[in-house]
Amino acid sequence: MAKRIVFHIASLRGGGAERVFVLMANELASRGHDVTLFTWNAEGPNAALRSPAVHLVDFDLPIRGEGYGKWETLKGIVRSARLFSRLDPDAVYSAPEFANLVVALALLLARSRARFFPSFHAAASLPSSSLGARIAVWLSALVAARATKAIAVSVGVGRDIAARGFPQSKVVVINNPLPPAAALQQDSYTWQTKLATMGDGPVIATAGRLVPVKDHRTLLRAFAILRAGRRARLVIFGEGPLVAELRAYVQESGIGADVL
């Protein structure tokens, strides 16, 4: 039986969570479900990945830096509640942390009985200076109370949210999916050619948005210690607001020749 399913993501800019949600929405729509991708701002490269079978709801709220202003957030919560009242979904999936709180509040305001599956993509124990991140941690009990299941993308993230008060019975680990095989169109890439010119030694690779919560600086410090004692190469896949800062730190650390 077809279900009414809503996926909520704060925006469609960058990041793995945004891509994962679009791909999951596409897949469930292809299986005959009534799927809505709901976002406060639909700008970004992941918008092009959406299947025509997935309904798009875009509030077109202005983004300030990496998030939304206070007034936009309040308006967004009220409009989200109205949307849930109108759509009357069977299930709602959300990510990342602050979006989970928004959905929990909106579902309560809408008096919706939808099953709620908040998704967690990073360890909240890592420091974050944003007001939204701090509020999300403080009020995580609200999300835990409303959630049907809390989805963690790794065992470590699952341990983190359980330590913050989520009942262990509600925490389930579901790793991020691999992209469809059809999306892998090239046999080789430019970065592979560059890597071949960087000498030999083991290759360490990481993929993730270049934002504070990913803590790439700690990785670079550890790599500098490793590189002082042996040959190695580090490849960082990702983009984000910290790209210039991290590149500068690589050069300051004296590991520029071994980091791609």
Coordinates of N, CA and C in Angstrom, one line a residue, residues 26-235:
N26 N 13.9 9.7 -4.2 CA 13.7 9.2 -5.6 C 13.4 7.7 -5.5
E27 N 14.1 6.9 -4.7 CA 13.9 5.5 -4.7 C 12.5 5.1 -4.2
L28 N 12.1 5.8 -3.1 CA 10.7 5.5 -2.6 C 9.6 5.9 -3.5
A29 N 9.9 7.0 -4.3 CA 8.9 7.4 -5.3 C 8.8 6.4 -6.4
S30 N 10.0 5.8 -6.8 CA 10.0 4.9 -7.8 C 9.3 3.6 -7.5
R31 N 9.1 3.4 -6.2 CA 8.4 2.2 -5.7 C 6.9 2.5 -5.5
G32 N 6.4 3.6 -5.9 CA 5.0 3.9 -5.9 C 4.5 4.7 -4.8
H33 N 5.3 5.2 -3.9 CA 4.9 6.0 -2.7 C 4.7 7.4 -3.1
D34 N 3.9 8.1 -2.4 CA 3.6 9.6 -2.6 C 4.7 10.3 -1.8
V35 N 5.7 10.8 -2.5 CA 6.9 11.3 -1.7 C 7.0 12.8 -2.0
T36 N 7.2 13.5 -0.9 CA 7.5 15.0 -1.0 C 8.8 15.3 -0.4
L37 N 9.6 16.0 -1.1 CA 10.9 16.6 -0.6 C 10.7 18.0 -0.2
F38 N 10.8 18.3 1.1 CA 10.4 19.5 1.7 C 11.7 20.2 2.2
T39 N 11.9 21.4 1.7 CA 13.1 22.2 2.2 C 12.8 23.6 2.3
W40 N 13.5 24.3 3.2 CA 13.3 25.7 3.4 C 14.0 26.5 2.3
N41 N 15.0 25.9 1.6 CA 15.6 26.6 0.5 C 16.2 25.5 -0.5
A42 N 15.6 25.5 -1.7 CA 16.0 24.4 -2.6 C 17.1 24.8 -3.5
E43 N 17.9 25.8 -3.2 CA 19.1 26.1 -4.0 C 20.2 25.1 -3.7
G44 N 21.0 24.8 -4.7 CA 22.1 23.9 -4.5 C 22.2 22.8 -5.5
P45 N 23.4 22.2 -5.6 CA 23.6 21.2 -6.6 C 22.7 19.9 -6.5
N46 N 22.3 19.6 -5.3 CA 21.5 18.4 -5.1 C 20.1 18.5 -5.7
A47 N 19.6 19.8 -6.0 CA 18.3 19.9 -6.6 C 18.2 19.2 -7.9
A48 N 19.3 19.2 -8.7 CA 19.3 18.6 -10.0 C 19.1 17.1 -9.9
L49 N 19.3 16.5 -8.8 CA 19.3 15.0 -8.6 C 17.8 14.5 -8.4
R50 N 16.9 15.5 -8.1 CA 15.6 15.1 -7.8 C 14.8 14.5 -9.0
S51 N 14.1 13.4 -8.7 CA 13.3 12.8 -9.8 C 12.0 13.6 -9.9
P52 N 11.5 13.7 -11.2 CA 10.2 14.3 -11.4 C 9.1 13.7 -10.6
A53 N 9.3 12.4 -10.2 CA 8.2 11.7 -9.4 C 8.1 12.2 -8.0
V54 N 9.1 13.0 -7.5 CA 9.2 13.5 -6.2 C 8.7 14.9 -6.1
H55 N 7.6 15.2 -5.3 CA 7.1 16.5 -5.2 C 8.1 17.4 -4.4
L56 N 8.2 18.6 -4.9 CA 9.2 19.5 -4.2 C 8.4 20.7 -3.5
V57 N 8.6 20.9 -2.2 CA 8.0 22.0 -1.5 C 9.2 22.9 -1.1
D58 N 9.3 24.1 -1.6 CA 10.4 25.0 -1.3 C 9.9 26.3 -0.7
F59 N 10.2 26.6 0.6 CA 9.8 27.8 1.3 C 10.6 29.0 0.8
D60 N 11.7 28.8 0.1 CA 12.5 29.9 -0.4 C 12.9 30.9 0.6
L61 N 13.3 30.4 1.8 CA 13.7 31.3 2.9 C 15.2 31.7 2.6
P62 N 15.6 32.9 2.9 CA 17.0 33.3 2.7 C 17.9 32.6 3.7
I63 N 19.1 32.2 3.1 CA 20.1 31.6 4.0 C 21.1 32.6 4.4
R64 N 21.5 32.6 5.7 CA 22.5 33.5 6.2 C 23.7 32.7 6.6
G65 N 24.7 32.8 5.8 CA 25.9 31.9 6.1 C 25.6 30.5 5.9
E66 N 25.6 29.7 7.0 CA 25.3 28.3 6.9 C 23.9 27.9 7.4
G67 N 23.1 28.9 7.8 CA 21.8 28.6 8.3 C 20.8 29.7 8.1
Y68 N 19.8 29.8 9.0 CA 18.8 30.8 8.8 C 18.7 31.7 10.0
G69 N 18.3 33.0 9.8 CA 18.1 33.9 10.9 C 17.0 33.5 11.8
K70 N 16.9 34.2 13.0 CA 15.9 33.8 14.0 C 14.5 34.0 13.5
W71 N 14.2 35.1 12.8 CA 12.9 35.3 12.3 C 12.5 34.3 11.2
E72 N 13.5 34.0 10.3 CA 13.2 33.0 9.3 C 12.9 31.6 9.9
T73 N 13.7 31.3 11.0 CA 13.5 30.0 11.7 C 12.1 29.9 12.3
L74 N 11.6 31.0 13.0 CA 10.3 31.0 13.6 C 9.2 30.9 12.5
K75 N 9.4 31.6 11.4 CA 8.4 31.5 10.3 C 8.4 30.2 9.7
G76 N 9.6 29.6 9.6 CA 9.8 28.3 9.0 C 9.1 27.2 9.8
I77 N 9.2 27.3 11.1 CA 8.5 26.3 12.0 C 7.0 26.4 11.8
V78 N 6.4 27.6 11.8 CA 5.0 27.8 11.7 C 4.5 27.3 10.3
R79 N 5.2 27.6 9.3 CA 4.9 27.2 7.9 C 5.0 25.6 7.8
S80 N 6.0 25.1 8.5 CA 6.2 23.6 8.4 C 5.0 22.9 9.1
A81 N 4.5 23.5 10.2 CA 3.4 22.9 10.9 C 2.2 22.9 10.0
R82 N 2.0 24.0 9.3 CA 0.8 24.1 8.4 C 0.9 23.1 7.2
L83 N 2.2 22.9 6.7 CA 2.4 22.0 5.7 C 2.1 20.6 6.1
F84 N 2.5 20.2 7.3 CA 2.2 18.8 7.8 C 0.7 18.6 8.0
S85 N 0.0 19.7 8.4 CA -1.4 19.6 8.6 C -2.1 19.3 7.2
R86 N -1.6 20.0 6.2 CA -2.1 19.8 4.9 C -1.8 18.5 4.2
L87 N -0.5 18.1 4.3 CA -0.1 16.8 3.7 C -0.5 15.6 4.4
D88 N -0.7 15.7 5.7 CA -1.1 14.5 6.6 C -0.2 13.3 6.3
P89 N 1.1 13.4 6.4 CA 2.0 12.3 6.0 C 1.9 11.1 6.9
D90 N 2.2 9.9 6.4 CA 2.3 8.7 7.2 C 3.7 8.7 7.9
A91 N 4.7 9.2 7.3 CA 6.1 9.2 7.8 C 6.8 10.4 7.4
V92 N 7.7 10.9 8.3 CA 8.5 12.0 8.0 C 10.0 11.7 8.4
Y93 N 10.9 11.9 7.5 CA 12.3 11.8 7.7 C 13.0 13.2 7.7
S94 N 13.9 13.4 8.6 CA 14.6 14.7 8.6 C 16.0 14.6 9.0
A95 N 16.8 15.6 8.6 CA 18.2 15.7 8.9 C 18.6 17.1 8.5
P96 N 19.7 17.7 9.0 CA 20.5 17.2 10.1 C 19.9 17.6 11.5
E97 N 20.8 17.9 12.5 CA 20.3 18.0 13.9 C 19.3 19.1 14.1
F98 N 19.5 20.3 13.6 CA 18.5 21.4 13.8 C 17.2 21.1 13.1
A99 N 17.3 20.5 11.9 CA 16.1 20.2 11.1 C 15.3 19.2 11.9
N100 N 15.9 18.3 12.6 CA 15.2 17.3 13.4 C 14.4 18.0 14.5
L101 N 14.9 19.0 15.1 CA 14.2 19.8 16.1 C 13.0 20.5 15.5
V102 N 13.3 21.1 14.4 CA 12.2 21.9 13.7 C 11.0 20.9 13.4
V103 N 11.3 19.8 12.8 CA 10.3 18.8 12.5 C 9.5 18.4 13.7
A104 N 10.3 18.1 14.8 CA 9.6 17.6 16.1 C 8.6 18.7 16.5
L105 N 9.0 20.0 16.5 CA 8.2 21.1 16.9 C 7.0 21.2 16.0
A106 N 7.2 21.2 14.7 CA 6.2 21.3 13.7 C 5.1 20.2 13.8
L107 N 5.6 19.0 14.0 CA 4.7 17.9 14.1 C 3.8 18.0 15.3
L108 N 4.4 18.5 16.4 CA 3.6 18.7 17.7 C 2.5 19.9 17.4
L109 N 3.0 21.0 16.8 CA 2.0 22.1 16.5 C 0.9 21.6 15.6
A110 N 1.2 20.7 14.6 CA 0.3 20.3 13.7 C -0.6 19.2 14.2
R111 N -0.3 18.7 15.4 CA -1.0 17.5 16.0 C -1.0 16.3 15.1
S112 N 0.2 16.2 14.4 CA 0.3 15.1 13.4 C 0.6 13.8 14.1
R113 N 0.1 12.7 13.6 CA 0.4 11.4 14.1 C 1.4 10.6 13.3
A114 N 2.0 11.4 12.4 CA 3.0 10.7 11.5 C 4.2 10.1 12.2
R115 N 4.6 9.0 11.7 CA 5.9 8.4 12.3 C 7.0 9.3 11.9
F116 N 7.9 9.5 12.9 CA 9.0 10.5 12.7 C 10.3 9.8 12.9
F117 N 11.2 10.0 11.8 CA 12.5 9.3 11.8 C 13.6 10.4 11.6
P118 N 14.0 11.0 12.7 CA 15.1 11.9 12.6 C 16.4 11.2 12.3
S119 N 17.3 11.8 11.5 CA 18.5 11.2 11.1 C 19.7 12.0 11.6
F120 N 20.7 11.3 12.1 CA 21.9 12.0 12.7 C 23.1 11.6 11.9
H121 N 23.8 12.6 11.4 CA 24.9 12.4 10.5 C 26.3 12.9 11.1
A122 N 26.3 13.3 12.3 CA 27.6 13.8 12.9 C 27.5 13.6 14.4
A123 N 28.6 13.5 15.0 CA 28.7 13.4 16.5 C 28.5 14.8 17.1
A124 N 27.4 14.9 17.9 CA 27.1 16.2 18.5 C 28.0 16.6 19.6
S125 N 28.8 15.6 20.1 CA 29.8 15.9 21.1 C 30.9 16.8 20.6
L126 N 31.1 16.8 19.3 CA 32.1 17.7 18.7 C 31.7 19.2 18.9
P127 N 32.6 20.1 19.2 CA 32.1 21.5 19.5 C 31.6 22.2 18.3
S128 N 30.6 23.0 18.5 CA 30.0 23.8 17.4 C 29.5 25.1 18.1
S129 N 29.9 26.2 17.4 CA 29.6 27.5 18.0 C 28.2 28.1 17.6
S130 N 27.6 27.4 16.6 CA 26.3 28.0 16.1 C 25.2 27.9 17.1
L131 N 24.4 28.9 17.2 CA 23.2 28.9 18.1 C 22.3 27.7 17.8
G132 N 22.1 27.5 16.5 CA 21.2 26.4 16.1 C 21.6 25.0 16.7
A133 N 23.0 24.8 16.6 CA 23.5 23.5 17.0 C 23.4 23.4 18.5
R134 N 23.6 24.5 19.3 CA 23.5 24.4 20.7 C 22.0 24.2 21.2
I135 N 21.1 24.9 20.5 CA 19.7 24.7 20.8 C 19.3 23.2 20.6
A136 N 19.7 22.7 19.4 CA 19.4 21.3 19.1 C 19.8 20.3 20.1
V137 N 21.0 20.6 20.7 CA 21.5 19.7 21.7 C 20.7 19.8 23.0
W138 N 20.4 21.0 23.4 CA 19.7 21.3 24.6 C 18.3 20.7 24.6
L139 N 17.7 20.7 23.4 CA 16.3 20.3 23.3 C 16.2 18.9 22.6
S140 N 17.3 18.1 22.6 CA 17.2 16.8 22.0 C 16.2 15.9 22.6
A141 N 15.9 16.2 23.9 CA 14.9 15.3 24.6 C 13.6 15.4 23.9
L142 N 13.2 16.6 23.3 CA 12.0 16.7 22.6 C 12.0 15.8 21.3
V143 N 13.1 15.8 20.6 CA 13.2 15.0 19.4 C 13.1 13.5 19.8
A144 N 13.8 13.2 20.9 CA 13.8 11.8 21.4 C 12.4 11.3 21.7
A145 N 11.6 12.2 22.4 CA 10.3 11.8 22.8 C 9.3 11.6 21.6
R146 N 9.5 12.5 20.6 CA 8.6 12.4 19.4 C 9.0 11.4 18.4
A147 N 10.3 11.0 18.4 CA 10.8 10.1 17.4 C 10.2 8.7 17.5
T148 N 9.9 8.1 16.3 CA 9.6 6.7 16.2 C 10.9 5.8 16.3
K149 N 11.9 6.2 15.5 CA 13.2 5.6 15.6 C 14.2 6.8 15.2
A150 N 15.3 6.8 15.9 CA 16.4 7.7 15.6 C 17.4 7.0 14.7
I151 N 17.7 7.5 13.5 CA 18.6 6.9 12.6 C 20.0 7.5 12.7
A152 N 21.0 6.7 13.0 CA 22.4 7.1 13.1 C 23.1 6.5 11.9
V153 N 24.0 7.3 11.3 CA 24.7 6.8 10.1 C 25.9 6.0 10.4
S154 N 26.3 5.9 11.7 CA 27.4 5.1 12.1 C 27.2 4.6 13.5
V155 N 27.9 3.6 13.9 CA 27.8 3.1 15.3 C 28.3 4.2 16.3
G156 N 29.3 5.0 15.9 CA 29.8 6.0 16.8 C 28.7 7.1 17.0
V157 N 28.1 7.5 16.0 CA 27.0 8.5 16.1 C 25.8 7.9 16.9
G158 N 25.6 6.7 16.7 CA 24.5 6.0 17.5 C 24.8 6.0 19.0
R159 N 26.1 5.7 19.4 CA 26.5 5.8 20.8 C 26.3 7.2 21.3
D160 N 26.7 8.2 20.5 CA 26.6 9.6 20.9 C 25.2 10.0 21.2
I161 N 24.2 9.7 20.4 CA 22.9 10.1 20.7 C 22.2 9.3 21.8
A162 N 22.7 8.1 22.0 CA 22.2 7.3 23.1 C 22.7 7.9 24.4
A163 N 23.9 8.4 24.4 CA 24.5 9.0 25.6 C 23.8 10.3 25.9
R164 N 23.2 10.9 25.0 CA 22.5 12.2 25.2 C 21.0 12.0 25.6
G165 N 20.6 10.7 25.8 CA 19.3 10.5 26.4 C 18.3 9.8 25.5
F166 N 18.7 9.5 24.2 CA 17.8 8.7 23.4 C 17.7 7.3 23.9
P167 N 16.5 6.7 24.1 CA 16.4 5.3 24.5 C 17.1 4.4 23.5
Q168 N 17.9 3.5 24.0 CA 18.6 2.6 23.1 C 17.7 1.9 22.2
S169 N 16.5 1.6 22.6 CA 15.5 0.9 21.8 C 15.1 1.7 20.6
K170 N 15.3 3.0 20.6 CA 14.9 3.8 19.5 C 16.0 4.1 18.5
V171 N 17.2 3.8 18.9 CA 18.4 4.1 18.1 C 18.7 2.9 17.1
V172 N 18.7 3.2 15.8 CA 19.1 2.2 14.8 C 20.2 2.8 13.9
V173 N 21.1 2.0 13.6 CA 22.2 2.4 12.7 C 22.0 2.0 11.3
I174 N 21.9 3.0 10.4 CA 21.8 2.7 8.9 C 22.8 3.6 8.2
N175 N 23.8 2.9 7.7 CA 24.9 3.6 7.0 C 24.4 4.3 5.7
N176 N 25.1 5.4 5.4 CA 24.7 6.1 4.1 C 24.8 5.2 2.9
P177 N 23.9 5.3 2.0 CA 23.9 4.4 0.8 C 25.0 4.8 -0.2
L178 N 25.4 3.9 -1.0 CA 26.3 4.1 -2.1 C 25.5 4.8 -3.2
P179 N 26.1 5.6 -4.1 CA 25.4 6.2 -5.2 C 25.0 5.1 -6.2
P180 N 24.0 5.3 -7.0 CA 23.6 4.3 -8.0 C 24.8 4.1 -9.0
A181 N 24.9 2.8 -9.5 CA 26.0 2.5 -10.4 C 26.0 3.4 -11.6
A182 N 24.8 3.8 -12.1 CA 24.7 4.6 -13.3 C 25.4 5.9 -13.1
A183 N 25.6 6.4 -11.9 CA 26.2 7.7 -11.6 C 27.7 7.6 -11.8
L184 N 28.3 6.5 -11.8 CA 29.7 6.3 -11.9 C 30.1 6.3 -13.4
Q185 N 30.4 7.4 -14.0 CA 30.5 7.5 -15.5 C 31.9 7.5 -15.9
Q186 N 32.9 7.8 -15.1 CA 34.3 7.9 -15.5 C 35.1 6.7 -14.9
D187 N 36.1 6.3 -15.7 CA 37.0 5.3 -15.2 C 38.2 5.9 -14.4
S188 N 38.5 7.1 -14.7 CA 39.6 7.8 -14.0 C 39.2 9.3 -13.8
Y189 N 39.9 9.9 -12.8 CA 39.6 11.3 -12.5 C 40.9 12.1 -12.4
T190 N 40.7 13.4 -12.4 CA 41.9 14.3 -12.4 C 42.7 14.0 -11.1
W191 N 42.0 13.8 -10.0 CA 42.7 13.7 -8.7 C 43.6 12.5 -8.7
Q192 N 43.2 11.4 -9.4 CA 44.1 10.2 -9.5 C 45.4 10.5 -10.2
T193 N 45.3 11.4 -11.2 CA 46.6 11.8 -11.9 C 47.5 12.6 -11.0
K194 N 46.9 13.5 -10.3 CA 47.6 14.3 -9.3 C 48.2 13.4 -8.2
L195 N 47.5 12.5 -7.7 CA 48.0 11.6 -6.7 C 49.2 10.8 -7.1
A196 N 49.2 10.4 -8.4 CA 50.3 9.6 -8.9 C 51.6 10.4 -8.9
T197 N 51.5 11.7 -8.9 CA 52.7 12.6 -8.9 C 53.3 12.9 -7.5
M198 N 52.5 12.4 -6.5 CA 52.9 12.8 -5.1 C 53.8 11.7 -4.5
G199 N 54.4 10.8 -5.2 CA 55.3 9.8 -4.7 C 54.5 8.6 -4.3
D200 N 55.1 7.8 -3.4 CA 54.5 6.5 -3.0 C 54.1 6.6 -1.5
G201 N 53.8 5.4 -1.0 CA 53.3 5.4 0.4 C 51.8 5.2 0.5
P202 N 51.3 4.8 1.6 CA 49.8 4.5 1.8 C 49.0 5.8 1.5
V203 N 47.8 5.6 1.1 CA 46.9 6.7 0.8 C 45.8 6.7 1.8
I204 N 45.6 7.8 2.5 CA 44.5 8.0 3.5 C 43.5 8.9 2.8
A205 N 42.2 8.5 2.8 CA 41.2 9.3 2.1 C 40.1 9.6 3.1
T206 N 39.5 10.8 3.0 CA 38.3 11.2 3.7 C 37.4 11.9 2.8
A207 N 36.1 11.8 3.1 CA 35.1 12.5 2.3 C 34.1 13.2 3.3
G208 N 33.9 14.5 3.1 CA 32.9 15.1 4.0 C 32.9 16.6 3.7
R209 N 31.8 17.3 4.1 CA 31.8 18.7 3.9 C 32.8 19.4 4.8
L210 N 33.4 20.5 4.3 CA 34.4 21.2 5.1 C 33.8 22.2 6.0
V211 N 33.3 21.7 7.1 CA 32.6 22.5 8.1 C 33.2 22.1 9.5
P212 N 33.0 23.0 10.5 CA 33.7 22.7 11.8 C 33.4 21.3 12.4
V213 N 32.1 20.9 12.3 CA 31.7 19.6 13.0 C 32.5 18.4 12.4
K214 N 33.0 18.5 11.2 CA 33.8 17.4 10.6 C 35.2 17.4 11.2
D215 N 35.7 18.5 11.7 CA 36.9 18.5 12.4 C 38.1 18.0 11.6
H216 N 38.3 18.5 10.4 CA 39.4 18.2 9.5 C 40.7 18.6 10.1
R217 N 40.7 19.6 10.9 CA 42.0 20.1 11.4 C 42.7 19.0 12.3
T218 N 41.9 18.3 13.1 CA 42.5 17.2 13.9 C 43.1 16.2 13.0
L219 N 42.4 15.8 11.9 CA 43.0 14.9 10.9 C 44.3 15.4 10.3
L220 N 44.4 16.7 10.0 CA 45.6 17.2 9.4 C 46.7 17.2 10.5
R221 N 46.4 17.5 11.7 CA 47.4 17.4 12.8 C 48.0 16.0 12.9
A222 N 47.0 15.0 12.9 CA 47.5 13.6 13.0 C 48.3 13.2 11.8
F223 N 47.9 13.7 10.6 CA 48.6 13.3 9.4 C 50.1 13.9 9.5
A224 N 50.2 15.1 10.0 CA 51.5 15.7 10.1 C 52.4 14.9 11.0
I225 N 51.9 14.4 12.1 CA 52.6 13.5 13.0 C 53.1 12.2 12.3
L226 N 52.1 11.6 11.6 CA 52.4 10.4 10.8 C 53.5 10.7 9.7
R227 N 53.3 11.8 9.0 CA 54.2 12.1 7.9 C 55.6 12.3 8.4
A228 N 55.8 12.8 9.6 CA 57.1 13.0 10.1 C 57.9 11.7 10.3
G229 N 57.2 10.6 10.3 CA 57.9 9.3 10.5 C 57.9 8.4 9.4
R230 N 57.0 8.7 8.4 CA 57.0 7.7 7.2 C 56.3 8.4 6.1
R231 N 56.5 7.8 4.9 CA 55.8 8.3 3.7 C 54.3 8.0 3.8
A232 N 53.5 8.9 3.3 CA 52.1 8.8 3.3 C 51.5 9.9 2.5
R233 N 50.2 9.7 2.0 CA 49.5 10.7 1.2 C 48.1 10.8 1.8
L234 N 47.6 12.0 1.8 CA 46.2 12.3 2.3 C 45.4 12.9 1.2
V235 N 44.2 12.4 0.9 CA 43.3 13.0 0.0 C 42.0 13.3 0.7

